[in-house]
Coordinates of C-alpha atoms in Angstrom, one line a residue:
Chain A
M86 CA -12.7 50.5 -4.6
E87 CA -13.1 49.0 -8.0
I88 CA -10.5 46.8 -9.6
D89 CA -10.0 46.3 -13.3
R90 CA -10.1 42.5 -13.9
L91 CA -8.3 41.3 -17.0
D92 CA -11.4 40.1 -18.8
G93 CA -13.5 43.1 -17.8
R94 CA -15.7 41.5 -15.2
T95 CA -16.9 43.2 -12.1
P96 CA -15.6 41.7 -8.8
N97 CA -18.9 39.9 -8.2
Q98 CA -19.4 38.6 -11.7
L99 CA -19.1 34.9 -12.5
R100 CA -17.8 33.6 -15.8
P101 CA -20.4 32.1 -18.2
L102 CA -21.5 28.7 -16.9
A103 CA -22.4 25.7 -19.0
C104 CA -23.6 22.3 -17.9
T105 CA -24.4 19.3 -20.1
R106 CA -25.8 16.0 -18.7
N107 CA -25.4 12.5 -20.0
V108 CA -22.3 13.2 -22.0
L109 CA -20.9 9.6 -21.8
N110 CA -23.1 6.7 -22.8
R111 CA -21.4 4.0 -20.8
A112 CA -21.2 5.7 -17.4
H113 CA -24.3 5.5 -15.2
G114 CA -24.3 9.2 -14.9
S115 CA -22.1 11.9 -16.4
A116 CA -21.9 15.6 -16.6
S117 CA -19.6 18.3 -18.0
W118 CA -19.4 21.6 -16.2
S119 CA -17.6 24.6 -17.5
Q120 CA -17.0 28.1 -16.0
G121 CA -15.4 30.3 -18.6
D122 CA -12.5 28.2 -19.9
T123 CA -12.2 25.8 -17.0
K124 CA -13.9 22.6 -18.0
V125 CA -14.3 19.4 -16.0
L126 CA -15.9 16.1 -17.0
A127 CA -17.4 13.9 -14.3
A128 CA -18.6 10.3 -14.6
V129 CA -20.4 8.3 -11.9
Y130 CA -20.6 4.5 -11.8
G131 CA -23.5 3.6 -9.5
P132 CA -23.5 1.4 -6.4
K133 CA -21.2 -1.5 -6.8
A134 CA -21.2 -4.3 -4.2
G135 CA -18.7 -4.1 -1.4
T136 CA -16.8 -1.3 0.3
K137 CA -13.1 -0.7 0.5
K138 CA -11.0 -2.1 3.4
N139 CA -11.0 0.7 5.9
E140 CA -14.5 1.9 5.2
N141 CA -17.6 1.5 7.3
P142 CA -19.6 -1.4 5.8
E143 CA -22.8 -0.1 7.4
K144 CA -22.9 2.9 5.1
A145 CA -22.5 3.5 1.4
C146 CA -18.9 4.5 0.4
I147 CA -17.9 7.1 -2.2
E148 CA -14.7 6.7 -4.2
V149 CA -13.3 9.6 -6.1
I150 CA -10.7 9.3 -8.9
W151 CA -9.2 12.5 -10.1
K152 CA -7.5 12.4 -13.5
P153 CA -5.3 15.5 -14.2
K154 CA -5.1 16.8 -17.7
T155 CA -1.4 16.0 -18.2
G156 CA 1.1 14.2 -16.0
Q157 CA 0.9 11.5 -13.5
S158 CA -1.5 11.7 -10.5
G159 CA 0.5 13.2 -7.7
K160 CA -0.1 14.6 -4.2
A161 CA -2.3 17.5 -5.4
E162 CA -4.6 15.0 -7.0
R163 CA -4.9 13.0 -3.8
E164 CA -5.8 16.1 -1.9
Y165 CA -8.5 17.0 -4.4
E166 CA -9.9 13.5 -4.2
M167 CA -10.1 13.7 -0.5
I168 CA -11.8 17.1 -0.4
L169 CA -14.3 16.0 -3.1
K170 CA -15.0 12.7 -1.3
R171 CA -15.7 14.5 2.0
T172 CA -18.0 17.0 0.2
L173 CA -19.9 14.3 -1.6
Q174 CA -20.3 12.2 1.5
S175 CA -22.1 15.0 3.2
I176 CA -24.6 15.5 0.4
C177 CA -25.3 11.8 -0.4
I178 CA -27.8 9.8 1.7
L179 CA -25.3 7.2 2.9
T180 CA -27.6 5.0 4.8
L181 CA -29.7 4.0 1.8
N182 CA -27.4 1.5 0.2
P183 CA -25.1 0.1 2.8
N184 CA -22.0 -1.8 1.9
T185 CA -21.8 -0.4 -1.6
T186 CA -19.3 1.8 -3.4
T187 CA -20.2 4.6 -5.8
S188 CA -17.3 5.7 -8.0
V189 CA -17.0 9.3 -9.2
I190 CA -14.3 9.9 -11.8
I191 CA -13.2 13.4 -12.6
Q192 CA -11.3 14.3 -15.7
V193 CA -9.8 17.8 -16.1
V194 CA -10.3 19.0 -19.6
N195 CA -9.0 22.5 -19.2
D196 CA -7.8 24.4 -16.1
D197 CA -8.2 28.1 -16.1
G198 CA -8.7 28.9 -12.5
A199 CA -11.3 27.7 -9.9
L200 CA -10.7 24.1 -10.8
L201 CA -11.9 22.4 -7.6
P202 CA -15.3 24.3 -7.4
C203 CA -15.9 23.4 -11.1
A204 CA -15.2 19.8 -10.3
I205 CA -17.5 19.8 -7.3
N206 CA -20.3 21.2 -9.4
A207 CA -19.7 18.7 -12.2
A208 CA -19.6 15.8 -9.7
C209 CA -22.9 17.0 -8.2
A210 CA -24.6 17.2 -11.6
A211 CA -23.2 13.7 -12.5
L212 CA -24.6 12.2 -9.3
V213 CA -28.0 13.6 -10.2
D214 CA -27.7 12.3 -13.7
A215 CA -26.9 8.8 -12.3
G216 CA -29.9 8.9 -10.0
I217 CA -27.9 8.6 -6.7
P218 CA -30.1 9.8 -3.9
L219 CA -28.9 13.1 -2.5
K220 CA -30.1 15.2 0.5
H221 CA -29.7 18.4 -1.5
L222 CA -27.5 19.7 -4.3
S223 CA -24.3 21.7 -3.7
V224 CA -22.9 24.7 -5.4
A225 CA -19.2 25.6 -5.1
I226 CA -17.5 28.9 -5.7
C227 CA -14.0 30.4 -5.4
C228 CA -13.4 33.7 -3.7
C229 CA -10.1 35.4 -3.8
L230 CA -8.6 38.1 -1.6
A231 CA -6.4 40.7 -3.3
G232 CA -3.6 42.3 -1.5
S233 CA -5.5 45.5 -0.8
G234 CA -8.3 43.7 0.9
Y235 CA -11.2 43.4 -1.6
V236 CA -12.8 40.2 -2.7
I237 CA -13.3 38.9 -6.2
L238 CA -15.2 35.9 -7.3
D239 CA -14.5 33.1 -9.7
P240 CA -10.9 34.0 -10.7
S241 CA -9.2 32.9 -13.8
K242 CA -5.8 31.3 -13.6
L243 CA -3.8 34.5 -14.0
E244 CA -5.9 36.2 -11.3
E245 CA -5.5 33.3 -9.0
Q246 CA -1.7 33.4 -9.2
K247 CA -1.6 37.1 -8.3
M248 CA -3.9 36.9 -5.3
K249 CA -2.8 36.9 -1.7
A250 CA -5.2 34.2 -0.6
F251 CA -8.2 32.3 -1.9
V252 CA -11.0 30.2 -0.5
Y253 CA -13.1 27.5 -2.1
L254 CA -16.6 27.4 -0.6
V255 CA -19.4 24.9 -1.1
F256 CA -22.9 25.7 0.0
P257 CA -26.1 23.7 -0.2
N258 CA -28.3 24.9 -3.0
S259 CA -31.3 27.1 -2.4
V260 CA -34.5 25.4 -1.5
L261 CA -37.6 25.5 -3.6
S262 CA -40.3 24.0 -1.5
N263 CA -44.0 24.0 -0.7
L264 CA -43.5 23.6 3.0
P265 CA -44.1 26.6 5.2
E266 CA -41.0 28.8 5.8
G267 CA -40.6 27.9 9.4
Q268 CA -39.8 24.3 8.7
L269 CA -37.0 25.0 6.3
K270 CA -34.9 26.9 8.6
V271 CA -32.2 25.3 10.7
Q272 CA -31.7 27.2 14.0
G273 CA -33.3 30.3 12.6
E274 CA -31.2 30.6 9.4
P275 CA -32.2 29.4 6.0
M276 CA -30.6 26.2 4.9
E277 CA -28.6 27.6 2.1
H278 CA -26.5 29.6 4.5
G279 CA -24.8 26.4 5.8
I280 CA -21.3 25.7 4.6
I281 CA -20.5 22.2 3.4
T282 CA -16.9 22.7 2.6
S283 CA -14.4 25.5 3.0
V284 CA -10.8 25.2 1.8
T285 CA -8.5 28.1 2.2
Q286 CA -5.1 28.8 0.9
G287 CA -2.9 31.8 1.9
A288 CA -3.3 34.0 4.9
M289 CA -6.4 36.1 5.5
P290 CA -7.8 38.0 8.5
V291 CA -11.1 36.7 9.9
E292 CA -13.2 39.7 8.8
D293 CA -12.0 39.2 5.2
Y294 CA -13.0 35.5 5.5
L295 CA -16.5 36.4 6.7
H296 CA -16.7 39.0 3.9
C297 CA -15.8 36.2 1.4
L298 CA -18.6 34.1 2.9
E299 CA -21.2 36.8 2.4
R300 CA -20.2 37.4 -1.2
G301 CA -20.0 33.7 -1.9
R302 CA -23.5 33.1 -0.6
A303 CA -25.0 35.8 -2.7
A304 CA -23.4 34.5 -5.8
T305 CA -24.4 30.9 -5.2
A306 CA -28.0 31.9 -5.3
K307 CA -27.6 32.5 -9.0
M308 CA -25.6 29.3 -9.5
S309 CA -28.3 27.3 -7.7
A310 CA -30.9 28.7 -10.1
F311 CA -28.7 27.8 -13.1
L312 CA -28.0 24.3 -11.7
R313 CA -31.7 23.6 -11.1
K314 CA -32.6 24.7 -14.6
S315 CA -29.9 22.6 -16.3
L316 CA -30.8 19.5 -14.3
Q317 CA -34.5 19.6 -15.1
P318 CA -35.5 16.8 -17.5
K319 CA -35.7 18.0 -21.1
L320 CA -38.8 17.1 -22.9
P321 CA -38.5 16.2 -26.6
I322 CA -39.9 18.9 -28.9
D323 CA -42.8 17.6 -30.8
Chain B
M57 CA -18.2 -9.8 -13.4
A58 CA -17.4 -10.2 -17.1
W59 CA -20.2 -10.1 -19.6
R60 CA -20.4 -13.2 -21.7
M61 CA -22.1 -13.5 -25.0
T62 CA -25.1 -15.9 -25.2
V63 CA -25.4 -18.6 -27.8
N64 CA -28.3 -16.7 -29.3
E65 CA -26.3 -13.6 -29.7
N66 CA -23.4 -15.5 -31.3
K67 CA -25.7 -17.1 -33.8
F68 CA -27.4 -13.8 -34.6
I69 CA -24.1 -12.0 -35.3
E70 CA -22.9 -14.9 -37.5
T71 CA -26.1 -15.1 -39.5
A72 CA -26.1 -11.3 -40.0
L73 CA -22.5 -11.4 -41.2
E74 CA -23.3 -14.1 -43.7
S75 CA -25.7 -11.7 -45.4
G76 CA -23.2 -8.9 -45.3
L77 CA -24.7 -6.9 -42.3
R78 CA -23.1 -6.0 -39.0
I79 CA -25.1 -5.5 -35.8
D80 CA -25.3 -1.7 -36.2
G81 CA -26.4 -1.9 -39.8
R82 CA -23.1 -1.2 -41.4
R83 CA -21.6 -3.3 -44.3
P84 CA -18.4 -5.2 -43.5
F85 CA -16.0 -2.5 -44.7
D86 CA -17.9 0.6 -43.6
Y87 CA -16.4 3.0 -41.1
R88 CA -18.2 4.8 -38.3
T89 CA -18.3 8.5 -38.6
V90 CA -15.2 10.2 -37.4
D91 CA -15.3 13.6 -35.8
I92 CA -12.2 15.5 -34.8
K93 CA -12.3 18.6 -32.7
F94 CA -9.3 20.7 -31.7
G95 CA -9.3 22.3 -28.4
K96 CA -8.8 26.0 -27.6
D97 CA -5.2 25.7 -26.4
D98 CA -2.5 24.4 -28.7
G99 CA -1.9 20.8 -28.4
S100 CA -5.3 19.3 -27.5
A101 CA -7.7 17.4 -29.6
E102 CA -10.8 15.2 -29.1
V103 CA -11.7 12.4 -31.5
H104 CA -15.1 10.7 -31.7
L105 CA -15.3 7.4 -33.7
G106 CA -18.9 6.4 -33.5
Q107 CA -19.4 6.2 -29.7
T108 CA -15.8 6.0 -28.7
H109 CA -14.4 9.3 -27.4
V110 CA -10.7 9.9 -26.8
M111 CA -8.9 13.1 -25.8
A112 CA -5.3 13.9 -26.4
F113 CA -3.1 16.6 -24.9
V114 CA 0.4 17.4 -26.0
T115 CA 2.9 19.2 -23.7
A116 CA 6.6 19.9 -24.1
Q117 CA 9.2 20.6 -21.6
L118 CA 12.8 21.6 -21.8
V119 CA 15.1 19.0 -20.4
Q120 CA 18.7 18.2 -20.3
R121 CA 19.5 15.3 -22.6
Y122 CA 21.4 12.0 -22.1
R123 CA 24.9 12.0 -23.3
D124 CA 24.5 9.1 -25.7
R125 CA 21.9 11.0 -27.8
P126 CA 22.8 14.6 -27.7
N127 CA 21.1 15.6 -30.8
E128 CA 17.6 14.2 -30.3
G129 CA 14.7 15.2 -28.2
S130 CA 12.3 12.6 -26.8
L131 CA 8.7 11.7 -27.5
S132 CA 6.8 9.9 -24.8
I133 CA 3.2 8.7 -24.9
F134 CA 1.1 8.0 -21.9
T135 CA -2.1 6.2 -22.4
E136 CA -4.5 6.6 -19.5
F137 CA -7.3 4.0 -19.3
S138 CA -9.5 6.0 -17.1
P139 CA -12.2 4.2 -15.2
M140 CA -14.5 6.6 -16.9
A141 CA -14.4 4.4 -20.1
D142 CA -15.4 1.2 -18.4
P143 CA -15.9 0.3 -14.8
S144 CA -13.6 -2.7 -15.1
F145 CA -10.5 -0.5 -15.6
E146 CA -8.8 -0.1 -12.2
P147 CA -7.0 3.2 -11.6
G148 CA -3.3 2.7 -10.9
R149 CA -1.5 -0.2 -12.6
P150 CA -2.6 -0.5 -16.2
A151 CA -3.8 -3.8 -17.5
E152 CA -1.9 -5.9 -20.0
Y153 CA -3.8 -4.7 -23.0
A154 CA -3.4 -1.1 -21.9
V155 CA 0.3 -1.4 -21.9
E156 CA 0.3 -3.2 -25.2
L157 CA -1.9 -0.5 -26.7
G158 CA 0.5 2.1 -25.5
R159 CA 3.4 0.3 -27.1
V160 CA 1.7 -0.1 -30.4
I161 CA 1.0 3.6 -30.6
D162 CA 4.4 4.4 -29.4
R163 CA 6.1 2.2 -32.0
G164 CA 3.8 3.5 -34.7
L165 CA 4.6 7.1 -34.1
R166 CA 8.3 6.6 -33.5
E167 CA 9.1 4.3 -36.3
S168 CA 7.2 6.1 -38.9
R169 CA 9.2 9.2 -38.0
A170 CA 6.0 11.2 -37.9
V171 CA 7.7 13.4 -35.3
D172 CA 11.4 14.1 -36.2
T173 CA 13.2 13.8 -32.9
E174 CA 16.3 15.5 -34.2
S175 CA 14.3 18.7 -34.8
L176 CA 13.4 18.7 -31.1
C177 CA 17.0 19.5 -30.2
I178 CA 17.7 23.1 -29.3
L179 CA 21.2 23.1 -28.0
S180 CA 23.1 19.9 -28.7
G181 CA 24.0 18.1 -25.6
K182 CA 22.4 20.6 -23.3
F183 CA 18.7 21.3 -23.8
V184 CA 16.2 19.5 -25.9
W185 CA 12.4 19.3 -26.0
A186 CA 10.8 16.4 -24.3
V187 CA 7.4 16.1 -25.9
R188 CA 4.8 14.3 -23.9
V189 CA 1.5 13.1 -25.2
D190 CA -1.3 12.2 -22.8
L191 CA -4.2 10.2 -24.1
H192 CA -7.4 10.0 -22.1
I193 CA -9.9 7.4 -23.1
L194 CA -13.3 8.7 -22.2
I195 CA -15.7 6.1 -23.7
M196 CA -14.7 2.8 -25.1
E197 CA -16.8 1.1 -27.7
G198 CA -14.1 -0.7 -29.6
K199 CA -11.4 0.1 -32.2
L200 CA -9.0 1.9 -29.9
P201 CA -5.6 1.4 -31.6
L202 CA -6.9 3.0 -34.8
F203 CA -7.4 6.4 -33.7
F204 CA -4.5 7.4 -31.8
C205 CA -2.4 8.5 -34.7

């Protein structure tokens, strides 16, 4: 059952991705990530001394500040900050710099659907640009469920508003390693099948959720390759 | 931890100025290159003045107007000193100079009548446009009040 998407994409097709590193010269690390028309700018200020009041001083702490495009920061921004913080905490190696705070500042430049996954990708790229030690990278994607039960990926804002339910999924990126295959698997499954974060909105049956997971995983393989390529150091052309 | 200028740096800048040179090689009255880009949607722009980057977004909403000014819309300007520009900016309450900067821009735009608030009125006494300008400072390398207009 094919659906005609407004911009002519197939259900599994992502919007054109663009990633630029080192956009801001003052921040320790910065990146700008855009998926189609959705564009997010992330800046990272590296470990500062001290942690916040309720945080564990034996580990590094990550602080996320989300700046919306217009308007004051409200509850939705707090929710995004919390989700982003938990996601980034699971990819950073927190035991390396105890009792420090790393600040991640997200600025929304344009919102055209799939805002949170775009922000997570930008934050991950900015952390790499800042040189913060990470266990692995993360790729985030948004899957929507239409009323008739089929799944489309990376919706634009209009598509998001018409959908019955959607889910934001964050997976670790695919591994490129010289180690023998057996060592890379966790309990028999390759590492990139693990889920770091899953945020759902709307009601969906379990089979549809699992279906979204499958589609999401397949698409993140392509995003992983793109992320790896754009984060590689660029050599000056002689 | 504020950064303080050393005596050597002070002397260097003074000596350079005496021979008509600033630290980035410009003459005393030279401007840095200005680059203005307009965004895809209506009402957004990005300005680069040398290394300083600022983004502005303009939105408008229909509101019901106060009875004492039934024929005028409103123009409000929100300056966001994001911690992105400088790690010393705290999110939340803006610092003194941030508030002052906001007021300078506000007075500049309002008193020069660059936006005619009477033309923002749709139905006198009932509905008017409330125009809101959000300024996000991305990188700060000096000369902020200049570019907002």
